[in-house]
Amino acid sequence: MKIYILAVLQTILLACLTTNVRAQKAYTSKWASGQLERRVKVGVWEYYGITPSKEKVVVQRYDHTTSTLLYYRPIEEVAYNTEVSAGQWKRRLVDRPPLFIGGDAALAAYTAQLNYPLEAQERNIQGKVTIGFAIDTQGQASGYRVLRSIGGGCDQEALRVAKTIPNEWVPALVGTQPVPVEYELTLTFRLAQP
């Protein structure tokens, strides 16, 4: 009887493991690779970028099951407006910058939704709009504002696009402590040459 129960339990366990394996699908693209379970990222994912020398490299390794950044490819040091105490901000270097999960390629999927306003096209307005927003210690973005303006409806469009970016940020660190920072996102409006 004990052997029969043990065999049944083994069969059930094997069926559960097999079902779980079948439910996960491997996903690979130019910019990412990992496992999907019911269209949701699970486990460790690798995200890729291209260096100036055109080499494909891993820019992030992120565990979506535990919501943990495992690796990021350091970039040049950049100073950020950092909240040093409640309401007091100071520009300083951070030990780890705020990171969008998936890297610049994932962020570009949202910034590519930029629409050139008709008014700006008619008035031949071109240039860069910079949107600033805070990323808190939980990776949540808020307080969107225009830092650099060019007018013609471009500022409003840049603000709209920035607000479509999901709260999938890894917060900045000073030492081992997450800190709120102001992130600056620059969007370019350029007319096509005839």
C-alpha atoms as a PDB file:
ATOM      1  CA  MET A   1       0.000   0.000   0.000  1.00  0.00           C
ATOM      2  CA  LYS A   2       2.859   2.397   0.897  1.00  0.00           C
ATOM      3  CA  ILE A   3       4.554   1.712  -2.424  1.00  0.00           C
ATOM      4  CA  TYR A   4       1.290   2.384  -4.286  1.00  0.00           C
ATOM      5  CA  ILE A   5       0.783   5.751  -2.486  1.00  0.00           C
ATOM      6  CA  LEU A   6       4.406   6.711  -3.112  1.00  0.00           C
ATOM      7  CA  ALA A   7       4.029   5.877  -6.826  1.00  0.00           C
ATOM      8  CA  VAL A   8       0.838   7.959  -7.059  1.00  0.00           C
ATOM      9  CA  LEU A   9       2.534  10.914  -5.328  1.00  0.00           C
ATOM     10  CA  GLN A  10       5.524  10.654  -7.676  1.00  0.00           C
ATOM     11  CA  THR A  11       3.184  10.605 -10.683  1.00  0.00           C
ATOM     12  CA  ILE A  12       1.318  13.682  -9.428  1.00  0.00           C
ATOM     13  CA  LEU A  13       4.583  15.535  -8.721  1.00  0.00           C
ATOM     14  CA  LEU A  14       5.954  14.661 -12.160  1.00  0.00           C
ATOM     15  CA  ALA A  15       2.700  15.820 -13.793  1.00  0.00           C
ATOM     16  CA  CYS A  16       2.867  19.142 -11.908  1.00  0.00           C
ATOM     17  CA  LEU A  17       6.492  19.717 -12.916  1.00  0.00           C
ATOM     18  CA  THR A  18       5.796  18.812 -16.529  1.00  0.00           C
ATOM     19  CA  THR A  19       2.770  21.134 -16.648  1.00  0.00           C
ATOM     20  CA  ASN A  20       4.821  23.990 -15.173  1.00  0.00           C
ATOM     21  CA  VAL A  21       7.622  23.456 -17.680  1.00  0.00           C
ATOM     22  CA  ARG A  22       5.122  23.399 -20.547  1.00  0.00           C
ATOM     23  CA  ALA A  23       3.475  26.607 -19.289  1.00  0.00           C
ATOM     24  CA  GLN A  24       6.758  28.485 -19.636  1.00  0.00           C
ATOM     25  CA  LYS A  25       7.935  29.563 -23.056  1.00  0.00           C
ATOM     26  CA  ALA A  26      11.361  30.764 -24.035  1.00  0.00           C
ATOM     27  CA  TYR A  27      11.443  34.279 -25.489  1.00  0.00           C
ATOM     28  CA  THR A  28      14.333  35.712 -27.459  1.00  0.00           C
ATOM     29  CA  SER A  29      14.642  38.950 -29.407  1.00  0.00           C
ATOM     30  CA  LYS A  30      17.421  41.293 -30.452  1.00  0.00           C
ATOM     31  CA  TRP A  31      17.072  43.114 -27.114  1.00  0.00           C
ATOM     32  CA  ALA A  32      16.000  40.480 -24.537  1.00  0.00           C
ATOM     33  CA  SER A  33      15.803  36.813 -23.625  1.00  0.00           C
ATOM     34  CA  GLY A  34      14.044  34.941 -20.855  1.00  0.00           C
ATOM     35  CA  GLN A  35      11.015  32.863 -19.916  1.00  0.00           C
ATOM     36  CA  LEU A  36       7.346  33.768 -20.222  1.00  0.00           C
ATOM     37  CA  GLU A  37       4.608  32.144 -18.207  1.00  0.00           C
ATOM     38  CA  ARG A  38       1.128  33.045 -19.405  1.00  0.00           C
ATOM     39  CA  ARG A  39       2.653  36.084 -21.197  1.00  0.00           C
ATOM     40  CA  VAL A  40       4.287  37.326 -17.972  1.00  0.00           C
ATOM     41  CA  LYS A  41       8.065  37.534 -17.577  1.00  0.00           C
ATOM     42  CA  VAL A  42       9.358  35.062 -14.995  1.00  0.00           C
ATOM     43  CA  GLY A  43      12.795  34.116 -13.770  1.00  0.00           C
ATOM     44  CA  VAL A  44      16.022  35.732 -14.868  1.00  0.00           C
ATOM     45  CA  TRP A  45      15.964  37.817 -18.040  1.00  0.00           C
ATOM     46  CA  GLU A  46      18.916  39.263 -19.918  1.00  0.00           C
ATOM     47  CA  TYR A  47      18.608  42.596 -21.706  1.00  0.00           C
ATOM     48  CA  TYR A  48      21.015  43.663 -24.445  1.00  0.00           C
ATOM     49  CA  GLY A  49      22.403  46.857 -25.855  1.00  0.00           C
ATOM     50  CA  ILE A  50      24.848  47.876 -28.547  1.00  0.00           C
ATOM     51  CA  THR A  51      28.159  49.550 -27.694  1.00  0.00           C
ATOM     52  CA  PRO A  52      29.555  52.418 -29.815  1.00  0.00           C
ATOM     53  CA  SER A  53      31.813  49.806 -31.461  1.00  0.00           C
ATOM     54  CA  LYS A  54      28.625  47.916 -32.534  1.00  0.00           C
ATOM     55  CA  GLU A  55      29.182  45.025 -30.106  1.00  0.00           C
ATOM     56  CA  LYS A  56      26.070  43.411 -28.591  1.00  0.00           C
ATOM     57  CA  VAL A  57      26.422  43.225 -24.796  1.00  0.00           C
ATOM     58  CA  VAL A  58      24.305  42.360 -21.756  1.00  0.00           C
ATOM     59  CA  VAL A  59      23.235  45.648 -20.146  1.00  0.00           C
ATOM     60  CA  GLN A  60      20.983  44.172 -17.451  1.00  0.00           C
ATOM     61  CA  ARG A  61      20.157  40.869 -15.829  1.00  0.00           C
ATOM     62  CA  TYR A  62      16.885  41.065 -13.884  1.00  0.00           C
ATOM     63  CA  ASP A  63      14.978  38.410 -11.936  1.00  0.00           C
ATOM     64  CA  HIS A  64      11.294  39.117 -12.614  1.00  0.00           C
ATOM     65  CA  THR A  65      10.149  36.494 -10.106  1.00  0.00           C
ATOM     66  CA  THR A  66      11.884  38.178  -7.160  1.00  0.00           C
ATOM     67  CA  SER A  67      11.962  41.730  -8.641  1.00  0.00           C
ATOM     68  CA  THR A  68      15.723  41.859  -8.179  1.00  0.00           C
ATOM     69  CA  LEU A  69      18.380  43.517 -10.318  1.00  0.00           C
ATOM     70  CA  LEU A  70      21.210  40.991 -10.578  1.00  0.00           C
ATOM     71  CA  TYR A  71      23.550  42.886 -12.900  1.00  0.00           C
ATOM     72  CA  TYR A  72      23.780  46.091 -14.855  1.00  0.00           C
ATOM     73  CA  ARG A  73      26.492  47.315 -17.177  1.00  0.00           C
ATOM     74  CA  PRO A  74      27.875  50.494 -15.641  1.00  0.00           C
ATOM     75  CA  ILE A  75      27.739  53.580 -17.815  1.00  0.00           C
ATOM     76  CA  GLU A  76      29.630  56.836 -17.487  1.00  0.00           C
ATOM     77  CA  GLU A  77      29.108  58.640 -14.203  1.00  0.00           C
ATOM     78  CA  VAL A  78      26.228  61.106 -14.299  1.00  0.00           C
ATOM     79  CA  ALA A  79      25.148  63.521 -11.590  1.00  0.00           C
ATOM     80  CA  TYR A  80      21.462  63.555 -10.641  1.00  0.00           C
ATOM     81  CA  ASN A  81      19.354  65.896  -8.570  1.00  0.00           C
ATOM     82  CA  THR A  82      19.066  63.734  -5.455  1.00  0.00           C
ATOM     83  CA  GLU A  83      16.799  64.247  -2.480  1.00  0.00           C
ATOM     84  CA  VAL A  84      19.227  64.509   0.449  1.00  0.00           C
ATOM     85  CA  SER A  85      16.480  65.256   3.009  1.00  0.00           C
ATOM     86  CA  ALA A  86      12.734  65.913   2.799  1.00  0.00           C
ATOM     87  CA  GLY A  87      12.266  68.561   0.099  1.00  0.00           C
ATOM     88  CA  GLN A  88      16.010  69.314  -0.144  1.00  0.00           C
ATOM     89  CA  TRP A  89      17.579  68.375  -3.471  1.00  0.00           C
ATOM     90  CA  LYS A  90      21.250  68.475  -4.419  1.00  0.00           C
ATOM     91  CA  ARG A  91      23.064  67.536  -7.633  1.00  0.00           C
ATOM     92  CA  ARG A  92      25.454  64.665  -6.935  1.00  0.00           C
ATOM     93  CA  LEU A  93      26.935  61.468  -8.320  1.00  0.00           C
ATOM     94  CA  VAL A  94      25.162  58.246  -7.388  1.00  0.00           C
ATOM     95  CA  ASP A  95      26.674  54.787  -7.014  1.00  0.00           C
ATOM     96  CA  ARG A  96      24.013  53.253  -9.250  1.00  0.00           C
ATOM     97  CA  PRO A  97      21.844  55.347 -11.569  1.00  0.00           C
ATOM     98  CA  PRO A  98      18.105  54.822 -11.859  1.00  0.00           C
ATOM     99  CA  LEU A  99      17.538  52.085 -14.434  1.00  0.00           C
ATOM    100  CA  PHE A 100      14.554  51.270 -16.594  1.00  0.00           C
ATOM    101  CA  ILE A 101      14.047  47.502 -16.492  1.00  0.00           C
ATOM    102  CA  GLY A 102      15.087  46.264 -19.932  1.00  0.00           C
ATOM    103  CA  GLY A 103      17.524  49.113 -20.596  1.00  0.00           C
ATOM    104  CA  ASP A 104      17.450  51.797 -23.251  1.00  0.00           C
ATOM    105  CA  ALA A 105      15.960  49.452 -25.862  1.00  0.00           C
ATOM    106  CA  ALA A 106      12.899  48.836 -23.671  1.00  0.00           C
ATOM    107  CA  LEU A 107      12.606  52.554 -22.916  1.00  0.00           C
ATOM    108  CA  ALA A 108      12.813  53.324 -26.648  1.00  0.00           C
ATOM    109  CA  ALA A 109       9.658  51.257 -27.241  1.00  0.00           C
ATOM    110  CA  TYR A 110       7.766  53.977 -25.345  1.00  0.00           C
ATOM    111  CA  THR A 111       9.634  57.031 -26.623  1.00  0.00           C
ATOM    112  CA  ALA A 112       9.073  55.810 -30.201  1.00  0.00           C
ATOM    113  CA  GLN A 113       5.380  56.643 -29.716  1.00  0.00           C
ATOM    114  CA  LEU A 114       6.259  60.328 -30.078  1.00  0.00           C
ATOM    115  CA  ASN A 115       3.988  62.135 -32.564  1.00  0.00           C
ATOM    116  CA  TYR A 116       5.200  65.314 -34.249  1.00  0.00           C
ATOM    117  CA  PRO A 117       2.586  68.033 -33.570  1.00  0.00           C
ATOM    118  CA  LEU A 118       1.118  69.588 -36.710  1.00  0.00           C
ATOM    119  CA  GLU A 119       1.629  73.116 -35.364  1.00  0.00           C
ATOM    120  CA  ALA A 120       5.360  72.430 -34.892  1.00  0.00           C
ATOM    121  CA  GLN A 121       5.629  70.975 -38.402  1.00  0.00           C
ATOM    122  CA  GLU A 122       3.861  73.964 -39.957  1.00  0.00           C
ATOM    123  CA  ARG A 123       6.095  76.413 -38.060  1.00  0.00           C
ATOM    124  CA  ASN A 124       9.257  74.345 -38.776  1.00  0.00           C
ATOM    125  CA  ILE A 125       9.935  73.906 -35.056  1.00  0.00           C
ATOM    126  CA  GLN A 126      12.664  71.363 -34.368  1.00  0.00           C
ATOM    127  CA  GLY A 127      14.806  70.556 -31.369  1.00  0.00           C
ATOM    128  CA  LYS A 128      14.971  68.729 -28.080  1.00  0.00           C
ATOM    129  CA  VAL A 129      12.469  68.738 -25.234  1.00  0.00           C
ATOM    130  CA  THR A 130      13.676  67.542 -21.843  1.00  0.00           C
ATOM    131  CA  ILE A 131      11.184  66.153 -19.350  1.00  0.00           C
ATOM    132  CA  GLY A 132      12.184  65.748 -15.721  1.00  0.00           C
ATOM    133  CA  PHE A 133      10.473  63.438 -13.257  1.00  0.00           C
ATOM    134  CA  ALA A 134      11.282  62.002  -9.852  1.00  0.00           C
ATOM    135  CA  ILE A 135      11.979  58.302  -9.364  1.00  0.00           C
ATOM    136  CA  ASP A 136      11.445  57.394  -5.719  1.00  0.00           C
ATOM    137  CA  THR A 137      13.068  54.677  -3.615  1.00  0.00           C
ATOM    138  CA  GLN A 138      10.440  52.170  -4.808  1.00  0.00           C
ATOM    139  CA  GLY A 139      11.074  52.857  -8.518  1.00  0.00           C
ATOM    140  CA  GLN A 140       7.850  54.862  -8.957  1.00  0.00           C
ATOM    141  CA  ALA A 141       7.891  57.949 -11.215  1.00  0.00           C
ATOM    142  CA  SER A 142       6.013  61.177 -10.458  1.00  0.00           C
ATOM    143  CA  GLY A 143       6.185  64.960 -10.717  1.00  0.00           C
ATOM    144  CA  TYR A 144       6.584  65.232 -14.486  1.00  0.00           C
ATOM    145  CA  ARG A 145       7.640  68.664 -15.748  1.00  0.00           C
ATOM    146  CA  VAL A 146       9.175  70.287 -18.812  1.00  0.00           C
ATOM    147  CA  LEU A 147      12.811  71.291 -18.209  1.00  0.00           C
ATOM    148  CA  ARG A 148      13.696  72.344 -21.771  1.00  0.00           C
ATOM    149  CA  SER A 149      10.997  73.667 -24.079  1.00  0.00           C
ATOM    150  CA  ILE A 150      10.716  74.313 -27.812  1.00  0.00           C
ATOM    151  CA  GLY A 151       6.971  75.074 -28.064  1.00  0.00           C
ATOM    152  CA  GLY A 152       4.626  74.324 -30.947  1.00  0.00           C
ATOM    153  CA  GLY A 153       2.921  71.533 -29.000  1.00  0.00           C
ATOM    154  CA  CYS A 154       6.178  69.557 -28.715  1.00  0.00           C
ATOM    155  CA  ASP A 155       6.420  70.106 -24.959  1.00  0.00           C
ATOM    156  CA  GLN A 156       2.946  68.696 -24.360  1.00  0.00           C
ATOM    157  CA  GLU A 157       3.634  65.730 -26.641  1.00  0.00           C
ATOM    158  CA  ALA A 158       6.923  64.943 -24.888  1.00  0.00           C
ATOM    159  CA  LEU A 159       5.155  65.164 -21.523  1.00  0.00           C
ATOM    160  CA  ARG A 160       2.399  62.820 -22.763  1.00  0.00           C
ATOM    161  CA  VAL A 161       4.945  60.234 -23.940  1.00  0.00           C
ATOM    162  CA  ALA A 162       6.958  60.401 -20.701  1.00  0.00           C
ATOM    163  CA  LYS A 163       3.799  59.681 -18.720  1.00  0.00           C
ATOM    164  CA  THR A 164       3.117  56.513 -20.784  1.00  0.00           C
ATOM    165  CA  ILE A 165       6.344  54.903 -19.537  1.00  0.00           C
ATOM    166  CA  PRO A 166       5.359  52.292 -16.935  1.00  0.00           C
ATOM    167  CA  ASN A 167       6.722  52.331 -13.397  1.00  0.00           C
ATOM    168  CA  GLU A 168       9.331  49.690 -14.127  1.00  0.00           C
ATOM    169  CA  TRP A 169      12.309  51.512 -12.663  1.00  0.00           C
ATOM    170  CA  VAL A 170      15.078  50.290 -10.397  1.00  0.00           C
ATOM    171  CA  PRO A 171      15.852  53.156  -7.990  1.00  0.00           C
ATOM    172  CA  ALA A 172      19.205  54.920  -7.793  1.00  0.00           C
ATOM    173  CA  LEU A 173      21.600  54.006  -4.995  1.00  0.00           C
ATOM    174  CA  VAL A 174      24.005  55.995  -2.864  1.00  0.00           C
ATOM    175  CA  GLY A 175      26.073  53.368  -1.126  1.00  0.00           C
ATOM    176  CA  THR A 176      23.556  50.594  -0.527  1.00  0.00           C
ATOM    177  CA  GLN A 177      20.617  52.927   0.118  1.00  0.00           C
ATOM    178  CA  PRO A 178      17.966  53.691  -2.531  1.00  0.00           C
ATOM    179  CA  VAL A 179      17.546  57.449  -3.019  1.00  0.00           C
ATOM    180  CA  PRO A 180      14.973  59.577  -4.847  1.00  0.00           C
ATOM    181  CA  VAL A 181      16.427  61.247  -7.935  1.00  0.00           C
ATOM    182  CA  GLU A 182      15.201  63.413 -10.774  1.00  0.00           C
ATOM    183  CA  TYR A 183      15.546  61.630 -14.097  1.00  0.00           C
ATOM    184  CA  GLU A 184      15.878  63.678 -17.283  1.00  0.00           C
ATOM    185  CA  LEU A 185      14.433  62.265 -20.498  1.00  0.00           C
ATOM    186  CA  THR A 186      15.285  64.118 -23.707  1.00  0.00           C
ATOM    187  CA  LEU A 187      13.081  63.639 -26.769  1.00  0.00           C
ATOM    188  CA  THR A 188      14.087  64.971 -30.191  1.00  0.00           C
ATOM    189  CA  PHE A 189      11.733  66.500 -32.751  1.00  0.00           C
ATOM    190  CA  ARG A 190      13.319  66.609 -36.210  1.00  0.00           C
ATOM    191  CA  LEU A 191      11.619  67.183 -39.543  1.00  0.00           C
ATOM    192  CA  ALA A 192      12.481  64.807 -42.354  1.00  0.00           C
ATOM    193  CA  GLN A 193      14.570  66.357 -45.093  1.00  0.00           C
ATOM    194  CA  PRO A 194      12.883  66.366 -48.512  1.00  0.00           C
END
